[in-house]
Short mmCIF file of C-alpha atoms in Angstrom, two decimals:
data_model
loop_
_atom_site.label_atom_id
_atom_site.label_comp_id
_atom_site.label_asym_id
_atom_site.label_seq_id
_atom_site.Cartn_x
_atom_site.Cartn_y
_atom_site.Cartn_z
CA UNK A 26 121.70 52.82 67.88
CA UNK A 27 124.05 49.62 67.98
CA UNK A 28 124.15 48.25 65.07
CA UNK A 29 126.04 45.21 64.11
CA UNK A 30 129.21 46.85 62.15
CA UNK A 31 129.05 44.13 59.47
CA UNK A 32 126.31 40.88 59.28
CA UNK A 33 124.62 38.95 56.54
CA UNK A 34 121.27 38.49 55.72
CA UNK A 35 119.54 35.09 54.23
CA UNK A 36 116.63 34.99 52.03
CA UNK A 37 114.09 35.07 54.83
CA UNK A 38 116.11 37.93 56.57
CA UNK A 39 115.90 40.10 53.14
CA UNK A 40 112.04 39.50 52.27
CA UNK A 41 111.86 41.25 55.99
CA UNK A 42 113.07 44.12 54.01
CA UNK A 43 112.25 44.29 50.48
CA UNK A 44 108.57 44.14 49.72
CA UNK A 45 109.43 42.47 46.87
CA UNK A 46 108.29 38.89 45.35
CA UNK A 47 108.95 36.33 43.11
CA UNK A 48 109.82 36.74 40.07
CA UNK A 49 110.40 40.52 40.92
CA UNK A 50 112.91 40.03 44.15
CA UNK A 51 116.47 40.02 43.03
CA UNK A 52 118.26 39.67 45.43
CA UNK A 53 119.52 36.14 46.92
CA UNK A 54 121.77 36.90 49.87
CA UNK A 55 123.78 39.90 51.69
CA UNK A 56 127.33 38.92 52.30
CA UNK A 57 128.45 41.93 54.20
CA UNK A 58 126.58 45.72 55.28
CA UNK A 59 127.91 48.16 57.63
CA UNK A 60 125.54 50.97 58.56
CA UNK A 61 125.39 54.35 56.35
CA UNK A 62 127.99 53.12 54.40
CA UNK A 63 127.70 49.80 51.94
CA UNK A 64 126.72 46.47 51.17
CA UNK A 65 127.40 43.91 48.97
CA UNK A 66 124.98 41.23 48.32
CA UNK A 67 124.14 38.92 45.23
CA UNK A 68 121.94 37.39 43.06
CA UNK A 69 122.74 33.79 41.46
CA UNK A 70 121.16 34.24 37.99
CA UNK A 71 120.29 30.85 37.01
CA UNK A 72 118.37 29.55 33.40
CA UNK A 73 115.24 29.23 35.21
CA UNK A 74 114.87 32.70 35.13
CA UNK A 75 110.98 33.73 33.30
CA UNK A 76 112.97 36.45 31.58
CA UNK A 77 114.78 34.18 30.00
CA UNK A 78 112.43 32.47 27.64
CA UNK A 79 112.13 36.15 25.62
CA UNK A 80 115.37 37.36 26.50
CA UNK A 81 116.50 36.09 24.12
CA UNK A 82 115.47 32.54 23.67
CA UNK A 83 118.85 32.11 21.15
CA UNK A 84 121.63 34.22 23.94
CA UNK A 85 120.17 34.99 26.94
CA UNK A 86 121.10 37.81 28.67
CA UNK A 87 119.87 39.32 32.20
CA UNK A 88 118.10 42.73 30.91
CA UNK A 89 119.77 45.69 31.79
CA UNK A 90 116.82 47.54 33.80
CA UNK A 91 116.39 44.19 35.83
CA UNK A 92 120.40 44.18 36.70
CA UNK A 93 119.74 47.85 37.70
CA UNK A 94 116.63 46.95 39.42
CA UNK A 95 118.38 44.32 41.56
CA UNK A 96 121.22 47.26 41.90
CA UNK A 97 118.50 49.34 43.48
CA UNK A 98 116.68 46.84 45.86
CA UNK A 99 120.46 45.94 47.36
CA UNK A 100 120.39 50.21 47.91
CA UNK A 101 116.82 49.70 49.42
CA UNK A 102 118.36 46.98 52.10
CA UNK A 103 121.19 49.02 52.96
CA UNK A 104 118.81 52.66 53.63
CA UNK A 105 116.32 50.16 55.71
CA UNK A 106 119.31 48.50 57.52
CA UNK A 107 121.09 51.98 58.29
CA UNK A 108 117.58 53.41 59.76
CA UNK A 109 117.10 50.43 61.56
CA UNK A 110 113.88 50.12 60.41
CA UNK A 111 111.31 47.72 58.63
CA UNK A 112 109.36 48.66 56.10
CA UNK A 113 105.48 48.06 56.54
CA UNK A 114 102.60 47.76 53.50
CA UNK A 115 102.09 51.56 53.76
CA UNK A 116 105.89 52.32 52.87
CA UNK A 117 107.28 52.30 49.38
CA UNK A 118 110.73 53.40 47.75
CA UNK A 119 110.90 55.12 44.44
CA UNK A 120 113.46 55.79 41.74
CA UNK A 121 113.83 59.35 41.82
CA UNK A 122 117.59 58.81 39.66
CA UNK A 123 120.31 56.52 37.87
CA UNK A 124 122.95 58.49 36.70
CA UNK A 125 125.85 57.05 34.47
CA UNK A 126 124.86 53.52 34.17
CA UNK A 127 126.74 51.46 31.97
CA UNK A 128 126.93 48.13 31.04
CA UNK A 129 130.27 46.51 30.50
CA UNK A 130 130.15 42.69 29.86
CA UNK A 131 126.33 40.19 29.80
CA UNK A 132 125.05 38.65 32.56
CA UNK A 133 124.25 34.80 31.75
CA UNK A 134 122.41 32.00 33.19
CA UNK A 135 125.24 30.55 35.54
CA UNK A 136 126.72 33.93 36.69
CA UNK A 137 126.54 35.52 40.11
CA UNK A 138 125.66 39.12 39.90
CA UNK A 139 127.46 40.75 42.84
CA UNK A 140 126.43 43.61 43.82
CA UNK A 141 128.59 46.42 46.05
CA UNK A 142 126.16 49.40 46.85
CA UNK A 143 128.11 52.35 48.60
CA UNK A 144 125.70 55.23 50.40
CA UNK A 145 127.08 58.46 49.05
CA UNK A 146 125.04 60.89 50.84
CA UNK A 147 121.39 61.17 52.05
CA UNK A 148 120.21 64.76 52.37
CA UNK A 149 116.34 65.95 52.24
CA UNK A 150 114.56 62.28 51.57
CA UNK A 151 116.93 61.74 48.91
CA UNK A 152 119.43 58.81 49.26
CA UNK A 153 122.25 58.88 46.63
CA UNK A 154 124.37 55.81 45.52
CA UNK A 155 127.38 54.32 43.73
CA UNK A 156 126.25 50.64 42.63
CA UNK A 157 128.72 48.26 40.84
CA UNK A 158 127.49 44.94 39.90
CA UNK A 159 130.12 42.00 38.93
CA UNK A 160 130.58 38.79 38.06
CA UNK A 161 133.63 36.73 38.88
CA UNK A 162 135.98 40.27 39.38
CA UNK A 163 134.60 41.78 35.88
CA UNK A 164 132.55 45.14 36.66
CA UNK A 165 129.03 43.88 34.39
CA UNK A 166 127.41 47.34 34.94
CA UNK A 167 127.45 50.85 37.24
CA UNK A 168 125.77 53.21 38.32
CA UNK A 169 124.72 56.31 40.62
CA UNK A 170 121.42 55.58 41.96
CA UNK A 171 119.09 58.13 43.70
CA UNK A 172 115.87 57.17 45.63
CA UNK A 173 113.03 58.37 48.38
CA UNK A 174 111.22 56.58 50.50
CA UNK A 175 107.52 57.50 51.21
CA UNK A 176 104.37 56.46 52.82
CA UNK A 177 101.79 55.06 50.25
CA UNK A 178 99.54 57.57 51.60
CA UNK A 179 101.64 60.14 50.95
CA UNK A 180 102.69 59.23 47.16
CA UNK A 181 99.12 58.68 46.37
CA UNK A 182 98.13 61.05 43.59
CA UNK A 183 95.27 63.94 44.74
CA UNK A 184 92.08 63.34 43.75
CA UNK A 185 91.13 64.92 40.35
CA UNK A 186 94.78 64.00 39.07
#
């Protein structure tokens, strides 16, 4: 396969990718990839954000799960960029693992989340990654993420379940 060493991807480009909607997509634009091995990508987090009005109305703050969630759908890009492939509406990834995550400064209406997302291995379904998120050079959280990718069919539970 000959694929581009390093590109970017727009908005347009990503919702190829992600399946993945407002206000659930979070991520805004991929600055660099290089298949099977990383990406870095961000997410301008601005005060129009719906999580915003509860979180919390007085300091808000991105929520941790959403700033690993945006961690994970910049992992997502990279695994459908490195098989070359698309997903369609029968394919779905799933969390499977987040291993060390910690949070290390707020992210605030104003920031840009960027996101670095390194493939560490990929062995039996099961992608592994580091993911450190920033804002303006300060690590803001990391993580090792683990996922799987599956047909809908497939993940369905049997019946009876």
């Amino acid at each position: 396969m000959n694929t581009p060493v390093s590109k970017t991807l727009d908005i347009n480009q990503i919702k190829q990718y992600l399946p993945h909607r407002y206000p659930l997509l979070l991520v805004d634009r991929v600055l660099t990839w290089e298949s099977g091995k990383s990406i870095t990508a961000i997410k301008n987090v601005t005060a129009n954000e719906e999580f915003f009005n509860g979180h919390f109305p007085h300091k808000p703050v991105m929520p941790g799960v959403l700033m690993i969630e945006a961690l994970a759908q910049t992992a997502a890009l990279l695994s459908f960029l490195t098989m070359g492939l698309k997903p369609d509406d029968n394919s779905v990834v799933y969390f499977v693992g987040i291993d060390g995550a910690r949070f290390k400064r707020p992210v605030e209406p104003g920031d840009q989340l960027k996101m670095d997302v390194e493939i560490l291995r990929n062995a039996r379904g099961i992608w592994k990654y580091q993911a450190v998120g920033s804002v303006d050079g300060q690590v803001a959280l990391e993580a090792e993420l683990m996922c799987t990718m599956r047909t809908i069919s497939d993940a369905a539970p049997a019946a009876g379940q």
